[in-house]
mmCIF file of C-alpha atoms in Angstrom:
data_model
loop_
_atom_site.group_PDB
_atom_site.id
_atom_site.type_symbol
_atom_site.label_atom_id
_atom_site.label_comp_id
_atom_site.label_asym_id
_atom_site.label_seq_id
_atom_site.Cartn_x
_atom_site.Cartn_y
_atom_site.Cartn_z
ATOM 1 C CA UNK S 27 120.681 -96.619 81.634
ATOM 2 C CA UNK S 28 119.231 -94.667 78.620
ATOM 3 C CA UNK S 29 117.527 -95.970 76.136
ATOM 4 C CA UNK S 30 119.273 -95.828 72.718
ATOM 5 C CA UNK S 31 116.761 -93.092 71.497
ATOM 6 C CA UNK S 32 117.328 -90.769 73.919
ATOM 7 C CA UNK S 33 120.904 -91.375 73.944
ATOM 8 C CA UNK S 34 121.175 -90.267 70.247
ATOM 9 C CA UNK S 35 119.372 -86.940 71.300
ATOM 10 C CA UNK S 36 121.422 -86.101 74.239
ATOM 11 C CA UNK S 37 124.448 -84.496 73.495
ATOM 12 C CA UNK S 38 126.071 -86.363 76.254
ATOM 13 C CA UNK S 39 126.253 -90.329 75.610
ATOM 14 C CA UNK S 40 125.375 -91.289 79.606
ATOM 15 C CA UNK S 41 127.531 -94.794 79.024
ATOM 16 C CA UNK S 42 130.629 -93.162 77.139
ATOM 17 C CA UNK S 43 130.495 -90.071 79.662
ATOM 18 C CA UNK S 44 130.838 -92.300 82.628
ATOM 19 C CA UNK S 45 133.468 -94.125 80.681
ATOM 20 C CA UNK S 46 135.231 -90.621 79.733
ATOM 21 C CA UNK S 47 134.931 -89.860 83.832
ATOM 22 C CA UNK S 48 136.738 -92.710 84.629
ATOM 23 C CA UNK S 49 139.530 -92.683 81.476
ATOM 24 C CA UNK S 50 140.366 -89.576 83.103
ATOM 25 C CA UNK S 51 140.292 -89.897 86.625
ATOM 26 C CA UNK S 52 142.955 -92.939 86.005
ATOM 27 C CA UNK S 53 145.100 -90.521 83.681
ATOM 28 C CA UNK S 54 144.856 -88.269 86.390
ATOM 29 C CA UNK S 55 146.627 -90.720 89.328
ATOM 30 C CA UNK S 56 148.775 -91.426 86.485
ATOM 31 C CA UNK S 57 149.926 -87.973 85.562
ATOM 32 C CA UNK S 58 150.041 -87.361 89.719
ATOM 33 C CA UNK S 59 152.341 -90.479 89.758
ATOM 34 C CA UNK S 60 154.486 -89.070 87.341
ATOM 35 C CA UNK S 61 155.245 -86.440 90.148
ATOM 36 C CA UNK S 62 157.228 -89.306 91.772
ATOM 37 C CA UNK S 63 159.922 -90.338 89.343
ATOM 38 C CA UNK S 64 163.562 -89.794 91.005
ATOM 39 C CA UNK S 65 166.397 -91.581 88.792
ATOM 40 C CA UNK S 66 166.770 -89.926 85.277
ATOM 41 C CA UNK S 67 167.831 -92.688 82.650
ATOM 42 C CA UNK S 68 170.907 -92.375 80.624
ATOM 43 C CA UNK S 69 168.680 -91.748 77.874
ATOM 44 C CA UNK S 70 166.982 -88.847 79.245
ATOM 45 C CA UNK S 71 169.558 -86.850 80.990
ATOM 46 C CA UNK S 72 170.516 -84.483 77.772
ATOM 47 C CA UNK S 73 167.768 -82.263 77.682
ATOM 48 C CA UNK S 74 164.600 -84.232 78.214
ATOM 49 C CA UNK S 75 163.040 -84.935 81.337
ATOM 50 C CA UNK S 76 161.838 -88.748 81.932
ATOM 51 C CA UNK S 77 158.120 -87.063 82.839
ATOM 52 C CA UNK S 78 158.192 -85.659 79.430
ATOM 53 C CA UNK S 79 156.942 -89.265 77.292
ATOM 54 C CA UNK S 80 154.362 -90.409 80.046
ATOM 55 C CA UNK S 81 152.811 -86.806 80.598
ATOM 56 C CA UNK S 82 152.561 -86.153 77.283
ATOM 57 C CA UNK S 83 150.881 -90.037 76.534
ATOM 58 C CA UNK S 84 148.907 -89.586 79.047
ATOM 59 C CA UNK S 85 147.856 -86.241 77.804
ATOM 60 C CA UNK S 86 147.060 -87.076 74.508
ATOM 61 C CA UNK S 87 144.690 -90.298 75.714
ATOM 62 C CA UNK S 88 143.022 -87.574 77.772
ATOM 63 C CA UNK S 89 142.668 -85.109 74.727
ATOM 64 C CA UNK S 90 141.506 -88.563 72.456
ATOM 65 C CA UNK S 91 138.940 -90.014 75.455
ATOM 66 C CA UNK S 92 137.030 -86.315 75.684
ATOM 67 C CA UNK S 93 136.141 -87.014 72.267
ATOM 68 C CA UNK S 94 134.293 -90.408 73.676
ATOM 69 C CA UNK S 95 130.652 -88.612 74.870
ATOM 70 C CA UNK S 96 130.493 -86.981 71.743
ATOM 71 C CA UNK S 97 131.200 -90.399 69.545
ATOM 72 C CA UNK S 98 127.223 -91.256 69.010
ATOM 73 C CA UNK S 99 126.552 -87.442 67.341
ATOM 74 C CA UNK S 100 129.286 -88.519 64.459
ATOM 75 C CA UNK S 101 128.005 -92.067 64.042
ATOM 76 C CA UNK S 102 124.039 -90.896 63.838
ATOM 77 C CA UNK S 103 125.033 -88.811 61.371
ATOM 78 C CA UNK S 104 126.160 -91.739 59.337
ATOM 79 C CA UNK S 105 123.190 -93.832 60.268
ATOM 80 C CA UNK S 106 124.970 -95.898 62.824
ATOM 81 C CA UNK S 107 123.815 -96.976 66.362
ATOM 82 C CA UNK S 108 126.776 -96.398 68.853
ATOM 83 C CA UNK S 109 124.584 -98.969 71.218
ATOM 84 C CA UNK S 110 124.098 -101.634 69.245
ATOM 85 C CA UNK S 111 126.926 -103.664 69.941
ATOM 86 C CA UNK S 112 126.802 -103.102 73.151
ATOM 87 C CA UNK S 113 123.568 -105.128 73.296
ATOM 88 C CA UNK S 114 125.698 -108.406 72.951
ATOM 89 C CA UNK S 115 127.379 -110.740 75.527
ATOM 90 C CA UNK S 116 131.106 -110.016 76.151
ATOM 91 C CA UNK S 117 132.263 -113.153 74.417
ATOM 92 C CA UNK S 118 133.987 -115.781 76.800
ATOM 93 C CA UNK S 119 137.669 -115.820 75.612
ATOM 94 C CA UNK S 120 137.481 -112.005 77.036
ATOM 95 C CA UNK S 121 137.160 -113.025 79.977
ATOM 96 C CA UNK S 122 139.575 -115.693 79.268
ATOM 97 C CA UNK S 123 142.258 -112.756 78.465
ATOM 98 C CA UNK S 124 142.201 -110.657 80.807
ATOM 99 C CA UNK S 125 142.524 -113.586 83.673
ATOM 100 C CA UNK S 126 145.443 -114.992 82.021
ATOM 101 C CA UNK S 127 146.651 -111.433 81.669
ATOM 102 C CA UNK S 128 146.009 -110.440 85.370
ATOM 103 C CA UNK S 129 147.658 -113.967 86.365
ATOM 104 C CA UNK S 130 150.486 -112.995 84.394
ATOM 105 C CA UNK S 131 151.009 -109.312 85.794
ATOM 106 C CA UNK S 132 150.897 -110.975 89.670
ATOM 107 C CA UNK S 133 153.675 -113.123 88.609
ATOM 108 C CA UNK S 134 155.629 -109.735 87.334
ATOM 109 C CA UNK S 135 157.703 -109.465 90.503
ATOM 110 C CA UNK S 136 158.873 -113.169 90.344
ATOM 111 C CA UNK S 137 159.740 -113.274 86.983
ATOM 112 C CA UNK S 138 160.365 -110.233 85.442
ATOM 113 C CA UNK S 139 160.118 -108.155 82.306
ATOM 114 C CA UNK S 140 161.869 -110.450 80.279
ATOM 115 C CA UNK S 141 159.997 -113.880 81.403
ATOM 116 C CA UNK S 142 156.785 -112.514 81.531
ATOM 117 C CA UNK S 143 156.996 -110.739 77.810
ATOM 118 C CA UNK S 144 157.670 -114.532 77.227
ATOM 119 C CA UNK S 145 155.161 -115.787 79.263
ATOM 120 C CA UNK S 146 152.725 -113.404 77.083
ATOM 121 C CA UNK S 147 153.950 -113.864 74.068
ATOM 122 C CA UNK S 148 153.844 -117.773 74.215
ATOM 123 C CA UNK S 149 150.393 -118.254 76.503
ATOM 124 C CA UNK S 150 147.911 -115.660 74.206
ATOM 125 C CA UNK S 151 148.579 -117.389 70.850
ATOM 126 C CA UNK S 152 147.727 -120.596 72.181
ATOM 127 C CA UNK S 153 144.628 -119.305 74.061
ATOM 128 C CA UNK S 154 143.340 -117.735 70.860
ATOM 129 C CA UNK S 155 143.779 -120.853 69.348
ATOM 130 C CA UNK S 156 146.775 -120.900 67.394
ATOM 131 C CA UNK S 157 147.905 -123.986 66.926
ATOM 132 C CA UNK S 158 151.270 -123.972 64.856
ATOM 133 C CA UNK S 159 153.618 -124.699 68.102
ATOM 134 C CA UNK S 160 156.686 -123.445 66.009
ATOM 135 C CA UNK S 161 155.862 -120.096 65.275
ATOM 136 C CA UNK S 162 154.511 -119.468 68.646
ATOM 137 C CA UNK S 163 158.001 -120.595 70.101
ATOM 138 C CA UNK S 164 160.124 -118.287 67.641
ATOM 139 C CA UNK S 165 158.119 -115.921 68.594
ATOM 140 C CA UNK S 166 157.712 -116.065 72.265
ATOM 141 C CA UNK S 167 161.282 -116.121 71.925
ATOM 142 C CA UNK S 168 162.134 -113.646 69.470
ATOM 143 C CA UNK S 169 160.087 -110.923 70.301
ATOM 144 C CA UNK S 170 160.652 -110.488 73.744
ATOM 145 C CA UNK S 171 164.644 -110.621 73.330
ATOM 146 C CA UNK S 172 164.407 -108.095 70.550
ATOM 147 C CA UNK S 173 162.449 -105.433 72.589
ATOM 148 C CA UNK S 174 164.845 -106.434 75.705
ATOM 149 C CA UNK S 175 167.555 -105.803 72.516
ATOM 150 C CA UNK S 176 166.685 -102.380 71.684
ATOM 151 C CA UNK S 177 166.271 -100.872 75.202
ATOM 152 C CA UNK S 178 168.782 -102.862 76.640
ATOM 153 C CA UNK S 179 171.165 -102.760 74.187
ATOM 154 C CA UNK S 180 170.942 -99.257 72.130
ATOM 155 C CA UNK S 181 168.341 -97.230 74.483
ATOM 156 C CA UNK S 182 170.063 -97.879 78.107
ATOM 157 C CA UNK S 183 166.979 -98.517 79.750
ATOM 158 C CA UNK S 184 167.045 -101.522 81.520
ATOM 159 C CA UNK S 185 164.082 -104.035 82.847
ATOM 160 C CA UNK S 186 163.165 -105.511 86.155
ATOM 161 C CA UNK S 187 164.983 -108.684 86.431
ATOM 162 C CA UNK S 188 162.152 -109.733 89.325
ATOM 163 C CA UNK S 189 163.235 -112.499 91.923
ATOM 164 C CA UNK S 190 163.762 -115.247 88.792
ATOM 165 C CA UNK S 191 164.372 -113.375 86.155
ATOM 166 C CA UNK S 192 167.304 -112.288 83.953
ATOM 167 C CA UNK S 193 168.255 -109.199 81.911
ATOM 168 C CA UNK S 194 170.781 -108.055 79.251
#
């Protein structure tokens, strides 16, 4: 790695170019799976393709993450150091996160859309140390049957049920 001095001389930022190389060579398997779509929702079959809202998200992360080697230039000029947060430990309840998160995505095809939105919405509070059991309950319950309301419901598009799940 670069040392922080050099960095801020380069035009290139060697950490947030190798970043911006691999932001976009998962956009582009993304945009390539995009290629495979067959059914066309209810929702889309007027005029608008389904590719249409994942091309163009994925296009405008690409257009946002090209901006990412070029990120220390604008912060040296306000006497920032892009680098110096970087120096610290990744705290623990990161880690913590993204296993519970990955735990919950394998369980995806058992339970579904609709369980594991629950699932989400009920485990994270607690793990970031919410204790209030009542409002994480109305909300792990809430939330997810009001996003399963609106697509369900008044967008037609409907969510994996997986092996125990359920679906409205």
């Amino acid at each position: 790695m670069v040392s922080s001095d050099k960095a801020r001389q380069a035009l290139f930022h060697p950490t947030d170019t190798v970043l911006t190389a691999i932001i976009l060579s998962v956009l582009c398997y993304l945009y390539f799976e995009t290629t495979n779509f067959e059914e066309v929702s209810a929702i889309f079959s007027q005029s608008v393709p389904p590719t249409m809202f994942p091309r163009a998200l994925i296009v405008i992360i690409g257009l946002l993450s090209l901006s990412l080697p070029f990120e220390h230039i604008m912060l040296a000029k306000k006497g920032k150091d892009i680098d110096k947060g970087r120096r610290d430990k990744i705290p623990g309840i990161t880690w913590l996160t993204m296993i519970l998160l990955f735990g919950i995505l394998l369980l995806f095809p058992i339970t579904g859309m609709l369980l594991t939105m629950f699932l989400v919405c009920l485990l994270l509070p607690r793990l970031w140390g919410e204790k209030r059991l009542v409002h994480i309950l109305l909300f792990a319950v809430l939330f997810p049957l009001s996003i399963t309301a609106v697509f369900s419901g008044i967008l037609s598009v409907h969510f994996e049920t997986g092996l125990i799940g359920f679906s409205f």
